mmCIF file of C-alpha atoms and ligand atoms in Angstrom:
data_model
loop_
_atom_site.group_PDB
_atom_site.id
_atom_site.type_symbol
_atom_site.label_atom_id
_atom_site.label_comp_id
_atom_site.label_asym_id
_atom_site.label_seq_id
_atom_site.Cartn_x
_atom_site.Cartn_y
_atom_site.Cartn_z
ATOM 1 C CA MET A 1 19.682 -6.376 2.024
ATOM 2 C CA ALA A 2 21.846 -3.405 1.034
ATOM 3 C CA GLU A 3 24.872 -4.517 -0.922
ATOM 4 C CA PRO A 4 28.212 -2.902 -0.085
ATOM 5 C CA ALA A 5 29.388 -0.395 -2.679
ATOM 6 C CA PRO A 6 32.392 -1.574 -4.689
ATOM 7 C CA ALA A 7 35.752 -0.350 -3.348
ATOM 8 C CA GLY A 8 36.544 3.173 -4.524
ATOM 9 C CA ALA A 9 32.978 3.818 -5.701
ATOM 10 C CA ALA A 10 30.914 6.654 -4.286
ATOM 11 C CA PRO A 11 28.631 5.292 -1.544
ATOM 12 C CA ARG A 12 25.176 4.432 -2.800
ATOM 13 C CA LEU A 13 22.410 6.961 -2.352
ATOM 14 C CA VAL A 14 20.284 6.434 0.734
ATOM 15 C CA ASP A 15 16.880 6.428 -0.951
ATOM 16 C CA LEU A 16 14.131 7.198 1.572
ATOM 17 C CA ARG A 17 11.565 8.389 -0.988
ATOM 18 C CA SER A 18 9.469 5.227 -1.019
ATOM 19 C CA ASP A 19 9.480 1.490 -0.371
ATOM 20 C CA THR A 20 8.886 1.001 -4.112
ATOM 21 C CA VAL A 21 12.561 1.671 -4.919
ATOM 22 C CA THR A 22 13.891 -1.732 -3.796
ATOM 23 C CA ARG A 23 15.695 -3.998 -6.261
ATOM 24 C CA PRO A 24 15.130 -7.758 -6.382
ATOM 25 C CA THR A 25 17.648 -9.611 -4.224
ATOM 26 C CA ALA A 26 19.963 -12.334 -5.545
ATOM 27 C CA GLY A 27 17.754 -15.065 -4.052
ATOM 28 C CA MET A 28 14.645 -13.522 -5.591
ATOM 29 C CA ARG A 29 16.298 -13.385 -9.016
ATOM 30 C CA VAL A 30 17.139 -17.104 -8.753
ATOM 31 C CA ALA A 31 13.491 -17.857 -7.909
ATOM 32 C CA MET A 32 12.398 -15.805 -10.925
ATOM 33 C CA ALA A 33 14.852 -17.540 -13.252
ATOM 34 C CA GLU A 34 13.723 -20.978 -12.107
ATOM 35 C CA ALA A 35 9.963 -20.294 -12.209
ATOM 36 C CA GLU A 36 7.721 -22.700 -14.079
ATOM 37 C CA VAL A 37 5.499 -20.695 -16.428
ATOM 38 C CA GLY A 38 2.539 -21.021 -18.789
ATOM 39 C CA ASP A 39 -0.022 -18.762 -20.430
ATOM 40 C CA ASP A 40 -1.862 -17.071 -17.576
ATOM 41 C CA VAL A 41 -4.699 -15.780 -19.783
ATOM 42 C CA TYR A 42 -5.475 -19.477 -20.341
ATOM 43 C CA GLY A 43 -5.122 -19.968 -16.564
ATOM 44 C CA GLU A 44 -2.099 -22.194 -17.237
ATOM 45 C CA ASP A 45 0.730 -20.487 -15.382
ATOM 46 C CA PRO A 46 1.421 -22.779 -12.405
ATOM 47 C CA THR A 47 3.430 -20.175 -10.490
ATOM 48 C CA VAL A 48 0.708 -17.540 -10.825
ATOM 49 C CA ASN A 49 -1.917 -20.096 -9.800
ATOM 50 C CA ALA A 50 0.163 -21.060 -6.748
ATOM 51 C CA LEU A 51 0.648 -17.413 -5.730
ATOM 52 C CA GLU A 52 -3.064 -16.658 -6.095
ATOM 53 C CA ALA A 53 -4.004 -19.705 -4.008
ATOM 54 C CA GLU A 54 -1.438 -18.863 -1.307
ATOM 55 C CA VAL A 55 -2.497 -15.243 -0.961
ATOM 56 C CA ALA A 56 -6.208 -16.120 -0.943
ATOM 57 C CA ALA A 57 -5.534 -18.621 1.861
ATOM 58 C CA MET A 58 -3.486 -16.111 3.879
ATOM 59 C CA PHE A 59 -6.548 -13.841 4.021
ATOM 60 C CA GLY A 60 -9.065 -16.652 4.446
ATOM 61 C CA HIS A 61 -10.739 -15.924 1.102
ATOM 62 C CA GLU A 62 -11.664 -18.281 -1.733
ATOM 63 C CA ALA A 63 -9.661 -16.705 -4.523
ATOM 64 C CA ALA A 64 -7.184 -14.046 -5.624
ATOM 65 C CA LEU A 65 -6.130 -12.452 -8.904
ATOM 66 C CA PHE A 66 -2.623 -11.327 -9.858
ATOM 67 C CA ALA A 67 -2.463 -7.802 -11.297
ATOM 68 C CA PRO A 68 0.446 -5.746 -12.603
ATOM 69 C CA THR A 69 -0.115 -2.862 -10.171
ATOM 70 C CA GLY A 70 -1.891 -2.014 -6.948
ATOM 71 C CA SER A 71 -3.828 0.676 -8.769
ATOM 72 C CA MET A 72 -5.229 -1.906 -11.165
ATOM 73 C CA ALA A 73 -6.058 -4.315 -8.313
ATOM 74 C CA ASN A 74 -7.907 -1.487 -6.504
ATOM 75 C CA GLN A 75 -9.749 -0.337 -9.599
ATOM 76 C CA ILE A 76 -10.841 -3.848 -10.536
ATOM 77 C CA ALA A 77 -12.191 -4.349 -7.007
ATOM 78 C CA LEU A 78 -14.032 -1.017 -7.087
ATOM 79 C CA GLN A 79 -15.629 -1.935 -10.423
ATOM 80 C CA VAL A 80 -16.715 -5.265 -8.961
ATOM 81 C CA LEU A 81 -18.316 -3.552 -5.950
ATOM 82 C CA VAL A 82 -19.699 -0.335 -7.475
ATOM 83 C CA PRO A 83 -21.712 -0.160 -10.730
ATOM 84 C CA PRO A 84 -21.386 2.941 -12.949
ATOM 85 C CA GLY A 85 -23.273 5.914 -11.530
ATOM 86 C CA TYR A 86 -23.136 4.631 -7.947
ATOM 87 C CA GLU A 87 -20.983 5.830 -5.111
ATOM 88 C CA LEU A 88 -17.820 4.941 -3.250
ATOM 89 C CA LEU A 89 -17.079 6.431 0.188
ATOM 90 C CA CYS A 90 -13.432 6.782 1.225
ATOM 91 C CA ASP A 91 -10.893 9.008 2.968
ATOM 92 C CA ALA A 92 -10.068 12.305 1.212
ATOM 93 C CA ASP A 93 -6.398 11.255 1.309
ATOM 94 C CA ALA A 94 -7.028 7.714 0.055
ATOM 95 C CA HIS A 95 -4.760 6.389 -2.705
ATOM 96 C CA VAL A 96 -7.849 5.410 -4.740
ATOM 97 C CA VAL A 97 -8.910 9.066 -5.079
ATOM 98 C CA THR A 98 -5.493 10.736 -4.850
ATOM 99 C CA TYR A 99 -2.916 8.735 -6.792
ATOM 100 C CA GLU A 100 -4.889 6.696 -9.323
ATOM 101 C CA VAL A 101 -5.407 9.534 -11.802
ATOM 102 C CA GLY A 102 -9.194 9.513 -11.580
ATOM 103 C CA ALA A 103 -9.469 5.870 -12.720
ATOM 104 C CA ALA A 104 -12.627 5.093 -10.724
ATOM 105 C CA ALA A 105 -14.476 7.875 -12.538
ATOM 106 C CA ALA A 106 -12.746 7.475 -15.917
ATOM 107 C CA TYR A 107 -13.064 3.677 -16.262
ATOM 108 C CA GLY A 108 -15.666 2.626 -13.716
ATOM 109 C CA GLY A 109 -18.134 5.544 -13.853
ATOM 110 C CA VAL A 110 -17.811 5.529 -10.060
ATOM 111 C CA SER A 111 -18.804 8.637 -8.127
ATOM 112 C CA SER A 112 -16.674 9.212 -5.006
ATOM 113 C CA ARG A 113 -17.435 11.077 -1.787
ATOM 114 C CA THR A 114 -14.821 11.476 0.916
ATOM 115 C CA TRP A 115 -14.459 11.933 4.649
ATOM 116 C CA SER A 116 -11.571 13.705 6.381
ATOM 117 C CA ALA A 117 -9.595 12.063 9.151
ATOM 118 C CA VAL A 118 -6.276 12.641 10.893
ATOM 119 C CA GLY A 119 -4.016 9.779 9.867
ATOM 120 C CA ALA A 120 -5.757 6.440 10.297
ATOM 121 C CA ALA A 121 -8.225 7.739 12.933
ATOM 122 C CA ILE A 122 -11.525 7.087 11.134
ATOM 123 C CA ASP A 123 -14.735 7.973 12.988
ATOM 124 C CA PRO A 124 -17.190 5.194 12.054
ATOM 125 C CA ALA A 125 -20.153 7.426 13.011
ATOM 126 C CA VAL A 126 -19.099 9.922 10.322
ATOM 127 C CA VAL A 127 -18.945 7.130 7.738
ATOM 128 C CA ALA A 128 -22.320 5.739 8.820
ATOM 129 C CA GLY A 129 -23.827 9.216 8.421
ATOM 130 C CA MET A 130 -22.586 9.468 4.830
ATOM 131 C CA VAL A 131 -24.125 6.272 3.458
ATOM 132 C CA ARG A 132 -26.968 7.040 1.029
ATOM 133 C CA PRO A 133 -29.816 4.642 0.318
ATOM 134 C CA ASP A 134 -31.079 3.578 -3.096
ATOM 135 C CA GLY A 135 -33.303 6.037 -4.957
ATOM 136 C CA TYR A 136 -33.541 8.113 -8.084
ATOM 137 C CA HIS A 137 -32.428 11.482 -6.694
ATOM 138 C CA ALA A 138 -29.210 11.211 -4.691
ATOM 139 C CA VAL A 139 -26.283 8.942 -5.638
ATOM 140 C CA PRO A 140 -26.748 5.610 -3.848
ATOM 141 C CA THR A 141 -23.721 4.265 -1.971
ATOM 142 C CA ARG A 142 -22.424 0.852 -3.019
ATOM 143 C CA ALA A 143 -19.068 0.553 -1.221
ATOM 144 C CA ILE A 144 -16.798 1.933 1.490
ATOM 145 C CA ALA A 145 -13.015 1.758 1.036
ATOM 146 C CA VAL A 146 -10.315 2.028 3.704
ATOM 147 C CA GLU A 147 -6.525 1.988 3.420
ATOM 148 C CA GLN A 148 -4.434 -0.231 5.690
ATOM 149 C CA THR A 149 -1.833 1.077 6.427
ATOM 150 C CA HIS A 150 -2.731 4.619 5.437
ATOM 151 C CA ASN A 151 -0.091 5.956 3.063
ATOM 152 C CA ARG A 152 -0.796 9.711 3.177
ATOM 153 C CA GLY A 153 -1.937 9.146 6.742
ATOM 154 C CA GLY A 154 1.722 8.571 7.704
ATOM 155 C CA GLY A 155 1.641 4.774 7.652
ATOM 156 C CA GLY A 156 -1.002 4.776 10.375
ATOM 157 C CA VAL A 157 -2.753 1.550 11.329
ATOM 158 C CA ILE A 158 -6.561 1.442 11.552
ATOM 159 C CA PRO A 159 -7.460 -0.445 14.757
ATOM 160 C CA LEU A 160 -9.291 -3.750 14.358
ATOM 161 C CA THR A 161 -12.171 -2.397 16.481
ATOM 162 C CA THR A 162 -12.745 0.429 13.981
ATOM 163 C CA LEU A 163 -12.676 -1.997 11.056
ATOM 164 C CA ARG A 164 -15.249 -4.206 12.820
ATOM 165 C CA GLU A 165 -17.528 -1.196 13.275
ATOM 166 C CA LEU A 166 -17.172 -0.330 9.587
ATOM 167 C CA ARG A 167 -18.082 -3.935 8.709
ATOM 168 C CA ARG A 168 -21.239 -3.620 10.799
ATOM 169 C CA ILE A 169 -22.105 -0.303 9.088
ATOM 170 C CA ALA A 170 -21.533 -1.854 5.650
ATOM 171 C CA ASP A 171 -23.724 -4.864 6.561
ATOM 172 C CA ASP A 172 -26.513 -2.645 7.927
ATOM 173 C CA ALA A 173 -26.468 -0.569 4.738
ATOM 174 C CA GLY A 174 -26.019 -3.536 2.404
ATOM 175 C CA VAL A 175 -22.881 -2.059 0.801
ATOM 176 C CA GLY A 176 -19.444 -3.535 0.104
ATOM 177 C CA LEU A 177 -16.281 -2.932 2.130
ATOM 178 C CA HIS A 178 -12.942 -2.784 0.289
ATOM 179 C CA CYS A 179 -9.464 -2.617 1.797
ATOM 180 C CA ASP A 180 -6.620 -0.997 -0.107
ATOM 181 C CA GLY A 181 -4.062 -3.190 1.609
ATOM 182 C CA ALA A 182 -0.966 -2.165 -0.332
ATOM 183 C CA ARG A 183 0.822 -2.190 3.054
ATOM 184 C CA ILE A 184 -1.500 -4.440 5.038
ATOM 185 C CA TRP A 185 1.621 -6.516 5.771
ATOM 186 C CA HIS A 186 2.938 -3.616 7.860
ATOM 187 C CA ALA A 187 -0.330 -3.382 9.821
ATOM 188 C CA HIS A 188 -0.165 -7.133 10.498
ATOM 189 C CA ILE A 189 3.407 -6.811 11.803
ATOM 190 C CA ALA A 190 2.775 -3.596 13.803
ATOM 191 C CA ASP A 191 -0.480 -4.649 15.493
ATOM 192 C CA GLY A 192 0.012 -8.430 15.451
ATOM 193 C CA VAL A 193 -3.404 -8.912 13.837
ATOM 194 C CA PRO A 194 -3.513 -12.131 11.761
ATOM 195 C CA LEU A 195 -3.981 -11.470 8.035
ATOM 196 C CA ALA A 196 -7.059 -13.714 8.092
ATOM 197 C CA SER A 197 -8.636 -11.494 10.782
ATOM 198 C CA TYR A 198 -8.329 -8.588 8.375
ATOM 199 C CA GLY A 199 -9.471 -10.752 5.477
ATOM 200 C CA GLU A 200 -12.755 -11.793 7.081
ATOM 201 C CA LEU A 201 -13.865 -8.160 7.454
ATOM 202 C CA PHE A 202 -13.655 -7.218 3.789
ATOM 203 C CA ASP A 203 -15.523 -8.136 0.602
ATOM 204 C CA SER A 204 -12.360 -7.408 -1.369
ATOM 205 C CA LEU A 205 -8.775 -6.467 -0.663
ATOM 206 C CA SER A 206 -5.853 -5.359 -2.781
ATOM 207 C CA VAL A 207 -2.348 -6.217 -1.587
ATOM 208 C CA CYS A 208 1.030 -5.130 -3.027
ATOM 209 C CA LEU A 209 4.097 -7.302 -3.436
ATOM 210 C CA SER A 210 6.172 -4.407 -4.753
ATOM 211 C CA LYS A 211 6.160 -2.145 -1.696
ATOM 212 C CA GLY A 212 7.641 -3.325 1.580
ATOM 213 C CA LEU A 213 7.891 -6.930 0.449
ATOM 214 C CA GLY A 214 10.420 -5.948 -2.201
ATOM 215 C CA ALA A 215 9.169 -7.691 -5.350
ATOM 216 C CA PRO A 216 9.785 -5.708 -8.546
ATOM 217 C CA VAL A 217 6.146 -5.871 -9.757
ATOM 218 C CA GLY A 218 2.807 -7.214 -8.700
ATOM 219 C CA SER A 219 -0.330 -6.916 -6.615
ATOM 220 C CA LEU A 220 -3.348 -9.107 -6.025
ATOM 221 C CA MET A 221 -7.037 -8.591 -5.552
ATOM 222 C CA VAL A 222 -8.491 -11.000 -2.967
ATOM 223 C CA GLY A 223 -12.174 -11.992 -2.604
ATOM 224 C CA SER A 224 -14.835 -14.637 -3.155
ATOM 225 C CA ALA A 225 -14.598 -17.002 -6.144
ATOM 226 C CA GLU A 226 -17.543 -15.193 -7.722
ATOM 227 C CA LYS A 227 -15.968 -11.738 -7.336
ATOM 228 C CA ILE A 228 -12.622 -12.940 -8.660
ATOM 229 C CA GLU A 229 -14.339 -14.425 -11.727
ATOM 230 C CA ARG A 230 -15.821 -10.975 -12.444
ATOM 231 C CA ALA A 231 -12.455 -9.424 -11.655
ATOM 232 C CA ARG A 232 -10.711 -11.640 -14.237
ATOM 233 C CA GLN A 233 -12.988 -10.242 -16.929
ATOM 234 C CA ILE A 234 -12.410 -6.630 -15.838
ATOM 235 C CA ARG A 235 -8.631 -7.159 -15.649
ATOM 236 C CA LYS A 236 -8.604 -8.373 -19.270
ATOM 237 C CA ARG A 237 -10.748 -5.413 -20.316
ATOM 238 C CA LEU A 238 -8.254 -3.035 -18.708
ATOM 239 C CA GLY A 239 -5.389 -4.686 -20.611
ATOM 240 C CA GLY A 240 -4.048 -6.496 -17.567
ATOM 241 C CA GLY A 241 -4.222 -10.053 -18.937
ATOM 242 C CA MET A 242 -0.607 -11.221 -18.880
ATOM 243 C CA ARG A 243 1.004 -14.340 -20.335
ATOM 244 C CA GLN A 244 4.098 -16.170 -18.934
ATOM 245 C CA VAL A 245 4.020 -13.982 -15.873
ATOM 246 C CA GLY A 246 5.091 -16.705 -13.454
ATOM 247 C CA VAL A 247 8.534 -15.080 -13.475
ATOM 248 C CA LEU A 248 6.943 -12.171 -11.613
ATOM 249 C CA ALA A 249 4.681 -14.314 -9.442
ATOM 250 C CA ALA A 250 7.809 -16.220 -8.380
ATOM 251 C CA ALA A 251 9.309 -12.960 -7.106
ATOM 252 C CA GLY A 252 6.121 -12.385 -5.099
ATOM 253 C CA ARG A 253 6.108 -15.886 -3.621
ATOM 254 C CA TYR A 254 9.758 -15.460 -2.644
ATOM 255 C CA ALA A 255 8.961 -12.077 -1.057
ATOM 256 C CA LEU A 256 6.113 -13.523 1.017
ATOM 257 C CA ARG A 257 8.389 -16.278 2.333
ATOM 258 C CA HIS A 258 11.464 -14.175 3.061
ATOM 259 C CA HIS A 259 10.488 -10.531 3.479
ATOM 260 C CA LEU A 260 7.321 -10.433 5.569
ATOM 261 C CA ASP A 261 8.649 -11.000 9.081
ATOM 262 C CA ARG A 262 11.596 -8.670 8.532
ATOM 263 C CA LEU A 263 9.263 -5.652 8.197
ATOM 264 C CA VAL A 264 9.752 -5.266 11.941
ATOM 265 C CA GLU A 265 13.281 -4.023 11.096
ATOM 266 C CA ASP A 266 11.886 -1.354 8.764
ATOM 267 C CA HIS A 267 9.517 -0.202 11.506
ATOM 268 C CA ALA A 268 12.362 0.029 14.034
ATOM 269 C CA ARG A 269 14.480 2.026 11.566
ATOM 270 C CA ALA A 270 11.596 4.412 10.857
ATOM 271 C CA ALA A 271 11.157 4.934 14.599
ATOM 272 C CA ARG A 272 14.879 5.664 14.892
ATOM 273 C CA LEU A 273 14.692 8.281 12.128
ATOM 274 C CA ALA A 274 11.675 9.913 13.778
ATOM 275 C CA GLU A 275 13.418 10.018 17.162
ATOM 276 C CA ALA A 276 16.612 11.501 15.730
ATOM 277 C CA LEU A 277 14.682 14.192 13.832
ATOM 278 C CA ALA A 278 12.245 15.002 16.665
ATOM 279 C CA PRO A 279 14.269 18.030 17.906
ATOM 280 C CA PHE A 280 13.979 19.608 14.434
ATOM 281 C CA ALA A 281 10.661 18.659 12.840
ATOM 282 C CA VAL A 282 7.371 17.187 14.012
ATOM 283 C CA VAL A 283 5.918 13.977 12.724
ATOM 284 C CA ALA A 284 2.836 15.003 10.700
ATOM 285 C CA GLY A 285 -0.668 13.717 11.413
ATOM 286 C CA ASP A 286 -1.163 12.255 14.868
ATOM 287 C CA GLY A 287 2.537 12.597 15.655
ATOM 288 C CA THR A 288 3.311 8.894 15.888
ATOM 289 C CA VAL A 289 5.290 6.549 13.649
ATOM 290 C CA ARG A 290 3.717 3.088 13.683
ATOM 291 C CA THR A 291 5.183 1.462 10.579
ATOM 292 C CA ASN A 292 7.774 2.335 7.909
ATOM 293 C CA ILE A 293 6.636 5.853 6.976
ATOM 294 C CA VAL A 294 7.881 9.059 8.643
ATOM 295 C CA PRO A 295 5.895 12.113 7.471
ATOM 296 C CA LEU A 296 7.568 15.358 8.532
ATOM 297 C CA ASP A 297 5.635 18.565 9.180
ATOM 298 C CA LEU A 298 8.035 21.469 8.526
ATOM 299 C CA THR A 299 5.618 24.345 9.250
ATOM 300 C CA LYS A 300 7.642 25.414 12.307
ATOM 301 C CA CYS A 301 11.028 24.960 10.585
ATOM 302 C CA ALA A 302 13.199 27.504 8.805
ATOM 303 C CA LEU A 303 13.440 25.076 5.866
ATOM 304 C CA ASP A 304 10.666 24.186 3.466
ATOM 305 C CA ALA A 305 10.337 20.672 2.039
ATOM 306 C CA PRO A 306 11.863 21.329 -1.426
ATOM 307 C CA THR A 307 14.916 22.963 0.196
ATOM 308 C CA LEU A 308 15.332 20.061 2.623
ATOM 309 C CA ALA A 309 15.048 17.550 -0.233
ATOM 310 C CA ALA A 310 17.538 19.446 -2.447
ATOM 311 C CA ARG A 311 20.136 19.755 0.331
ATOM 312 C CA ALA A 312 19.700 16.126 1.333
ATOM 313 C CA ARG A 313 20.057 14.989 -2.286
ATOM 314 C CA ALA A 314 23.302 16.936 -2.615
ATOM 315 C CA ALA A 315 24.578 14.895 0.349
ATOM 316 C CA GLY A 316 23.381 11.550 -1.042
ATOM 317 C CA VAL A 317 20.071 11.179 0.804
ATOM 318 C CA LEU A 318 16.759 11.181 -1.080
ATOM 319 C CA VAL A 319 13.482 12.192 0.597
ATOM 320 C CA SER A 320 10.015 12.866 -0.863
ATOM 321 C CA VAL A 321 8.326 16.245 -1.024
ATOM 322 C CA LEU A 322 4.581 15.763 -0.361
ATOM 323 C CA GLY A 323 3.746 19.448 -0.032
ATOM 324 C CA PRO A 324 5.488 22.803 0.461
ATOM 325 C CA ARG A 325 5.986 22.025 4.159
ATOM 326 C CA THR A 326 5.611 18.257 4.194
ATOM 327 C CA ALA A 327 8.410 15.774 3.551
ATOM 328 C CA ARG A 328 8.301 11.993 3.811
ATOM 329 C CA LEU A 329 10.867 9.333 4.656
ATOM 330 C CA VAL A 330 10.165 5.637 4.061
ATOM 331 C CA THR A 331 12.304 2.702 5.205
ATOM 332 C CA HIS A 332 12.605 -0.544 3.227
ATOM 333 C CA LEU A 333 14.489 -3.705 2.355
ATOM 334 C CA ASP A 334 17.413 -1.949 0.648
ATOM 335 C CA LEU A 335 18.320 0.135 3.713
ATOM 336 C CA ASP A 336 20.360 -1.234 6.610
ATOM 337 C CA ASP A 337 21.363 0.365 9.922
ATOM 338 C CA ALA A 338 24.425 2.005 8.338
ATOM 339 C CA ALA A 339 22.212 3.688 5.732
ATOM 340 C CA ILE A 340 19.948 5.011 8.491
ATOM 341 C CA ASP A 341 23.015 6.313 10.375
ATOM 342 C CA ARG A 342 24.081 8.187 7.246
ATOM 343 C CA ALA A 343 20.603 9.627 6.741
ATOM 344 C CA VAL A 344 20.425 10.768 10.371
ATOM 345 C CA GLY A 345 23.842 12.436 10.059
ATOM 346 C CA VAL A 346 22.963 14.228 6.824
ATOM 347 C CA LEU A 347 19.457 15.336 7.831
ATOM 348 C CA THR A 348 20.313 16.520 11.348
ATOM 349 C CA GLY A 349 23.297 18.370 9.826
ATOM 350 C CA ILE A 350 20.970 20.192 7.411
ATOM 351 C CA PHE A 351 18.485 21.118 10.166
ATOM 352 C CA ARG A 352 21.277 22.366 12.450
ATOM 353 C CA ARG A 353 22.814 24.651 9.812
HETATM 354 C C1 PLP B 401 1.453 2.076 -3.804
HETATM 355 C C2 PLP B 401 0.061 2.030 -3.396
HETATM 356 C C3 PLP B 401 -0.911 1.451 -4.219
HETATM 357 C C4 PLP B 401 -0.616 0.854 -5.573
HETATM 358 O O1 PLP B 401 0.248 1.574 -6.331
HETATM 359 P P1 PLP B 401 0.798 1.046 -7.737
HETATM 360 O O2 PLP B 401 1.940 1.970 -7.980
HETATM 361 O O3 PLP B 401 -0.300 1.184 -8.710
HETATM 362 O O4 PLP B 401 1.223 -0.373 -7.566
HETATM 363 C C5 PLP B 401 -2.203 1.403 -3.759
HETATM 364 N N1 PLP B 401 -2.515 1.886 -2.554
HETATM 365 C C6 PLP B 401 -1.622 2.438 -1.725
HETATM 366 C C7 PLP B 401 -2.044 2.911 -0.384
HETATM 367 C C8 PLP B 401 -0.289 2.536 -2.115
HETATM 368 O O5 PLP B 401 0.590 3.088 -1.288
#
């Protein structure tokens, strides 16, 4: 929760850039300090082992693997599913092809082909039409990846019915289905879909502890025991074998216990921001705010995104610039109702000027 600023100090910045900016809470720091640890490369860190078992069980899978970042968890999963020279299909705005610095190609030799969709509205027929069979001419498809919730898609939630259709397409084609579930927690809270119902549809998932859940570090890849065994080897190859890392796993376990159900508050605060800003800017994509991300389309505004961000920063409110006319606000654990009130006051003041 947001801590009050000390008396006489300038009020803390209201940081709406991302849900990665949260700091570990007092209770989380106690859990970290008290964590039992061991050498995780030897498989001997009890806190890491407990976290991996808990997260695997949440998604109804056999095993999970702790990784330092969501990017590494995604890239390990993609290497497990797609051999070098084969193809991954995903959204053109997917994190795996937008914000992971070309890792799939650079480290996995993975060729990527993308579809375009508005927000989280995937057309399964389009995906089915893209799958390429084995052969020695075209690039054969080996996996399909989706993002739940969709980050650049404005925090949109892919409906369970769409995911089921994609599972059927993947089965028919004999290819893998991966979920970049950095914010799958938000989809679970927004749509009320049990995590295990998501889990059963995918061959592998990546999930982040360091976004909405508020841990300082950490993600996991989830899958079958066989896939996770392969994943352990790839993680070590990528330099992600860590030692007494139970101190970080403890933060993740604490986050899962204390910060999952409260995401409903972040969603309500995001909706409040969107409503307050509606007279001035449209919500980008399909125009709805389902989770904790508010993407603003400023094409019809006098202000561009860098100007909005600079003026907001001068008044103590930080927002992200995603493009010349696209800004983004994200709610999280370190923002309370008072912080949202301040942001609404500052941002509506800037738009009115
Ligand atoms: C943040 C994020 C990740 C992982 O990012 P890291 O910074 O590498 O932990 C993966 N996918 C999505 C959709 C994300 O938003």
